[in-house]
Amino acid sequence: MRLIRIKAVTKKEIIQIRRDPLSLAMAFLLPALLIFIYGYAVTFDVDKITTVIYDMDKSSVSRELIDQVSQSGYFAIVAYLDQHEEIDAYLDKGNAQVAIAIPVDFSKRVRTGRDARIEVIIDGSNSNTATIAQGYINAIAETFPQRILGSGSRITPLIDSRNRVWYNTELKSRNFIIPGLIAVIMAVIIALLTSMTVAREWDRGTMEQLISTPVKPVELVIGKLIPYFIIGFVDTVLSILISVNLFGVPLRGSFTLLLALSSIFLFGGLSLGILISIVARNQTVASQMAMLSSLLPAFLLSGFLFSISNMPGPLQIITYLIPARYFVTILKGIFLKGISIQFLLWEAVLLTIYGIAVFLLAVKKLRKRID
Amino acid sequence: MNSSETNVAIKTQNLRKVFGDNVAVVGLDLEVKKGELFGLVGPDGAGKTTIMRLLTAIMTPTSGDAWIAGHSILNEGEAIKERIGYMSQRFGLYEDLTVMENISFYADLYGVSARERPARFERLLGFSNLTPFKERLAGNLSGGMKQKLGLACALIHTPEILFLDEPTGGVDPVSRRDFWRILYDLLKDQITIFISTAYLDEAERCTRIGLIHRGAILMTDEPSRIKETLGTPMIEISTPDAREAREFVSTLAGVRSVNMYGDRLHIAIEKEDLAGAIMDSLKTKGFSIEGERAIIPSLEDVFIATVKRQEDGTVRG
C-alpha cells in the first residue's frame, strides 16, 4: 500500500466532484434540505383536530364545556350545527374529525349531580388520531363536573395516577423523530454518494486504463472513500446544527462523542456504497441498489418508525444486521438522554465491526480484471 | 533492471479465451522479440482487443499462459503492470481532468519520483505537441490529441513494452502520421511495441505482423509477404453520400464489390493500383471524400468479392 497512490486517487476524485456542480449540490444540500422538509412534515403530534359542535342545550354550562374544548388547544372548532344530520356530512367529507353533540338536559343533569352524557363521534379512519382525540375529550369530560360544581363535588377519581415522562418531557414527537431522521437520511445519502464512484469508471471506460496500472484495490477503495467521508462528515454536522438550532431538539450529550460515533457509521455506509458500485459495474443499477439497500432497512428496521421490541421475533434478529439501528440508538441516546460512551460501547463496537467487514469485502471484490 | 534473461518480450503458449459459446481466442502461440514493433492485424471482431487484454493481464485466459517481460499473466499480473504501458481502444482517460492533471495522476500511480517528473513531463508534452494545451480538459481535445495524451500517460513510467489497441481509429491523417513518428522514436529507445490495427497502411509500418481472423493467427511474417497472400486488395473510403457513391462505384471497371458500413464504403478492387483511378472518378463526379485507406479485407469481404466475381463470370471455377 503506497500513500502516494491513495493521495492521487483522492485528489482525482476531489477534482471530479468539484467540476460536477450537480452532484456537488446534491452532496451538500440534499441532506440539509431533507432534514428541513421532513422535520416540518413528519410529526405525530395531534393538535388542531377539526371539530364540529351540535349544542342542543345552549346553556351557560354547555358553553363552558365548549370553551374547555376549544381552549385546550387540541381541537379547532370549524362549525356549530343546528341539526344532528349535519354531523354525518361533515364526517363523511372529512371536513371534521370529531363531532360533539350536547343533549338538551345536559346542564340540568350536571347541576343536579346526575350522570350527564355527551355524544362524541370520532372519525376512526386514522386510528392514531382517533385514539388521541378520545383521550383528550375524556380528560376534559372527567374534570368538567368539578370545575362547574367546585371542589366540594363528590366525584373523585379512585386512582390518582400521575404519569411522568422522562427524556422527552413534553412528548414532542419532533424531538424523538429528528435524531432518527438524521440516521435514515445519512444512511441513504452516503450509500448513494459512493455507489457511483466505481460504476462510473466502468461506464466511462476509464476503469480499463486504471486496472492496467499497478494501483492496488485497497489503495483505490481508500482513495475513493476519503473525499466522500469529508462530505458525509460535513453533512452530519449540518444536520445536527439544523436539528438543534432550527427545530430546537435538545442536544443533551457530547457533540464530540456524537461526531466520533457518526464517523464510524459513515465509514460503514460509505464502504457499502463502494461495495455496491464494485459489484454493479453500472451506474443505474448501482444507484438503485444503494437506494434500496439503505433506505428500506434504515426506515423500517432501525427503530426509527417502529419500535424494535414490538416487531415479530425473526424480524428483531434481522435488525441486528442493520447499522442504522445502532446509529438511531446512538443519536437518540446522545440527543435526548445525554448518555456517555460507556452506555453506547456495544453500538460503537458493532458499527466498527460492520464497517471493517464491508470495507474488506469491497477491497476483495474489486478485482483488477475485466471478466 | 531486466527481469528476463532472454531477448523475448512477449511469449504466449496455447492461449485461449472463451466467452460462453464464442471462442474469442483459439490457442494462440506467439513470440515477440525485444525492440520489435509487432502488429496484430485483422478485421473488426477478429479478437484483437481480447488478446490485448489477456496480454496486459486485465483479463484471465480460459486456458494457456503468456509471459510478458518474463512474468506470467496468470499469477504475476501486478509485476507485468509495472513494466508495461497500455492504451485501450476506447479513450480511457478522465475527460473532466485537464491534460496535466491526467498525466500527473498516472505519474503518481506509477510512482514516478518527484525528481524525475519535470524532465519527463517536458519530454512527453513536447513530443506530443500538447504543451500549449496543458490546462485544457481532456474531453475538449480533438481525437488525435486525445490519442497522444493517452500515449503520454502510457509512457510516463518508461515501460519496457507498450500495448496499443487500435490507437488511430477515428484519427485524422496528419495526426496519424505524427503518432507513427512518435512510435518510431520510441523504437530507438529499445521499447517493444505491440499494436493492433485493421488498416493496411499501418500494418505495413510494423517490423512484423500477425494476421488474425476469428481468434486465430493465420500467419506471422513481414508485412510485404502477408500483403501478397491477402489476395483481394481493398480500400475504405469515407463520404457523406455513401449511398449514392456506392451506386456509382459499383459501375466502375475493376471494382469487384462494394459494401457500405455507415458513411464508409469497403471497395474490393482487382489490382491495388486501381485505387487512384477510382478516387479520381469519384472526385470528378462531385463526391466529397473525407478519407481513403487501404484496409485488411475480412474473410467476409473476400467471400463477397469472390461470389461477385463468380456471378460476373470473371473468374474461373
Short mmCIF file of N, CA and C in Angstrom, two decimals, chain B residues 87 91 93 99 103 124-130 133 141-155 167 171-172 174-182:
data_model
loop_
_atom_site.label_atom_id
_atom_site.label_comp_id
_atom_site.label_asym_id
_atom_site.label_seq_id
_atom_site.Cartn_x
_atom_site.Cartn_y
_atom_site.Cartn_z
N MET B 87 -2.71 1.29 -23.84
CA MET B 87 -3.69 2.27 -24.28
C MET B 87 -4.87 1.50 -24.82
N PHE B 91 -11.06 5.61 -25.44
CA PHE B 91 -10.28 6.60 -24.69
C PHE B 91 -10.49 6.38 -23.21
N LEU B 93 -8.94 7.92 -20.51
CA LEU B 93 -8.52 8.94 -19.54
C LEU B 93 -9.73 9.75 -19.08
N VAL B 99 -5.26 18.03 -19.23
CA VAL B 99 -4.14 17.24 -19.76
C VAL B 99 -3.12 16.99 -18.66
N ILE B 103 -1.91 13.46 -16.68
CA ILE B 103 -0.52 12.98 -16.68
C ILE B 103 -0.01 12.83 -15.25
N LEU B 124 7.45 14.37 -22.67
CA LEU B 124 6.21 13.79 -23.17
C LEU B 124 5.29 14.84 -23.78
N LEU B 125 5.19 15.97 -23.09
CA LEU B 125 4.33 17.04 -23.63
C LEU B 125 4.93 17.58 -24.91
N GLY B 126 6.28 17.58 -24.95
CA GLY B 126 6.97 18.11 -26.12
C GLY B 126 6.73 17.25 -27.35
N PHE B 127 7.00 15.94 -27.24
CA PHE B 127 6.87 15.11 -28.45
C PHE B 127 5.42 14.99 -28.90
N SER B 128 4.49 15.14 -27.95
CA SER B 128 3.09 15.00 -28.34
C SER B 128 2.47 16.35 -28.73
N ASN B 129 3.29 17.41 -28.68
CA ASN B 129 2.79 18.76 -29.00
C ASN B 129 1.62 19.18 -28.14
N LEU B 130 1.58 18.69 -26.91
CA LEU B 130 0.45 19.01 -26.03
C LEU B 130 0.77 20.19 -25.10
N PHE B 133 -1.62 22.91 -24.59
CA PHE B 133 -2.96 22.52 -24.14
C PHE B 133 -2.94 21.93 -22.74
N LEU B 141 -10.30 17.91 -26.13
CA LEU B 141 -9.24 17.72 -27.11
C LEU B 141 -9.80 17.06 -28.36
N SER B 142 -9.10 17.24 -29.49
CA SER B 142 -9.51 16.54 -30.71
C SER B 142 -9.12 15.07 -30.59
N GLY B 143 -9.66 14.25 -31.50
CA GLY B 143 -9.38 12.81 -31.46
C GLY B 143 -7.89 12.52 -31.48
N GLY B 144 -7.16 13.22 -32.34
CA GLY B 144 -5.73 12.98 -32.47
C GLY B 144 -4.97 13.34 -31.20
N MET B 145 -5.38 14.47 -30.60
CA MET B 145 -4.69 14.91 -29.39
C MET B 145 -4.99 13.99 -28.22
N LYS B 146 -6.24 13.47 -28.18
CA LYS B 146 -6.59 12.52 -27.12
C LYS B 146 -5.67 11.30 -27.19
N GLN B 147 -5.46 10.82 -28.43
CA GLN B 147 -4.60 9.64 -28.58
C GLN B 147 -3.20 9.93 -28.09
N LYS B 148 -2.70 11.14 -28.40
CA LYS B 148 -1.34 11.47 -27.97
C LYS B 148 -1.27 11.61 -26.45
N LEU B 149 -2.35 12.13 -25.86
CA LEU B 149 -2.37 12.22 -24.40
C LEU B 149 -2.38 10.81 -23.79
N GLY B 150 -3.17 9.93 -24.41
CA GLY B 150 -3.21 8.54 -23.94
C GLY B 150 -1.82 7.93 -24.01
N LEU B 151 -1.12 8.20 -25.10
CA LEU B 151 0.23 7.67 -25.28
C LEU B 151 1.18 8.25 -24.22
N ALA B 152 1.06 9.56 -23.97
CA ALA B 152 1.92 10.20 -22.97
C ALA B 152 1.71 9.56 -21.60
N CYS B 153 0.45 9.30 -21.25
CA CYS B 153 0.16 8.70 -19.94
C CYS B 153 0.69 7.27 -19.87
N ALA B 154 0.62 6.55 -21.01
CA ALA B 154 1.09 5.17 -21.01
C ALA B 154 2.61 5.09 -20.96
N LEU B 155 3.29 6.20 -21.28
CA LEU B 155 4.75 6.20 -21.34
C LEU B 155 5.39 6.86 -20.13
N PRO B 167 -4.88 2.28 -31.98
CA PRO B 167 -4.72 3.64 -31.46
C PRO B 167 -5.16 4.73 -32.44
N VAL B 171 -8.91 8.91 -36.18
CA VAL B 171 -7.94 10.00 -36.06
C VAL B 171 -7.58 10.49 -37.46
N ASP B 172 -7.44 11.81 -37.61
CA ASP B 172 -7.19 12.37 -38.95
C ASP B 172 -5.80 11.99 -39.45
N VAL B 174 -3.15 13.52 -40.61
CA VAL B 174 -1.96 14.24 -40.16
C VAL B 174 -1.56 13.76 -38.75
N SER B 175 -2.56 13.67 -37.87
CA SER B 175 -2.28 13.19 -36.52
C SER B 175 -1.76 11.77 -36.53
N ARG B 176 -2.29 10.97 -37.48
CA ARG B 176 -1.86 9.59 -37.61
C ARG B 176 -0.37 9.52 -37.93
N ARG B 177 0.03 10.40 -38.86
CA ARG B 177 1.44 10.42 -39.26
C ARG B 177 2.31 10.81 -38.06
N ASP B 178 1.88 11.85 -37.32
CA ASP B 178 2.61 12.28 -36.11
C ASP B 178 2.76 11.12 -35.14
N PHE B 179 1.64 10.41 -34.97
CA PHE B 179 1.60 9.33 -33.99
C PHE B 179 2.65 8.27 -34.33
N TRP B 180 2.71 7.93 -35.61
CA TRP B 180 3.68 6.90 -36.02
C TRP B 180 5.11 7.41 -35.92
N ARG B 181 5.31 8.69 -36.14
CA ARG B 181 6.65 9.27 -35.98
C ARG B 181 7.11 9.08 -34.52
N ILE B 182 6.16 9.30 -33.58
CA ILE B 182 6.49 9.12 -32.17
C ILE B 182 6.84 7.66 -31.88
#
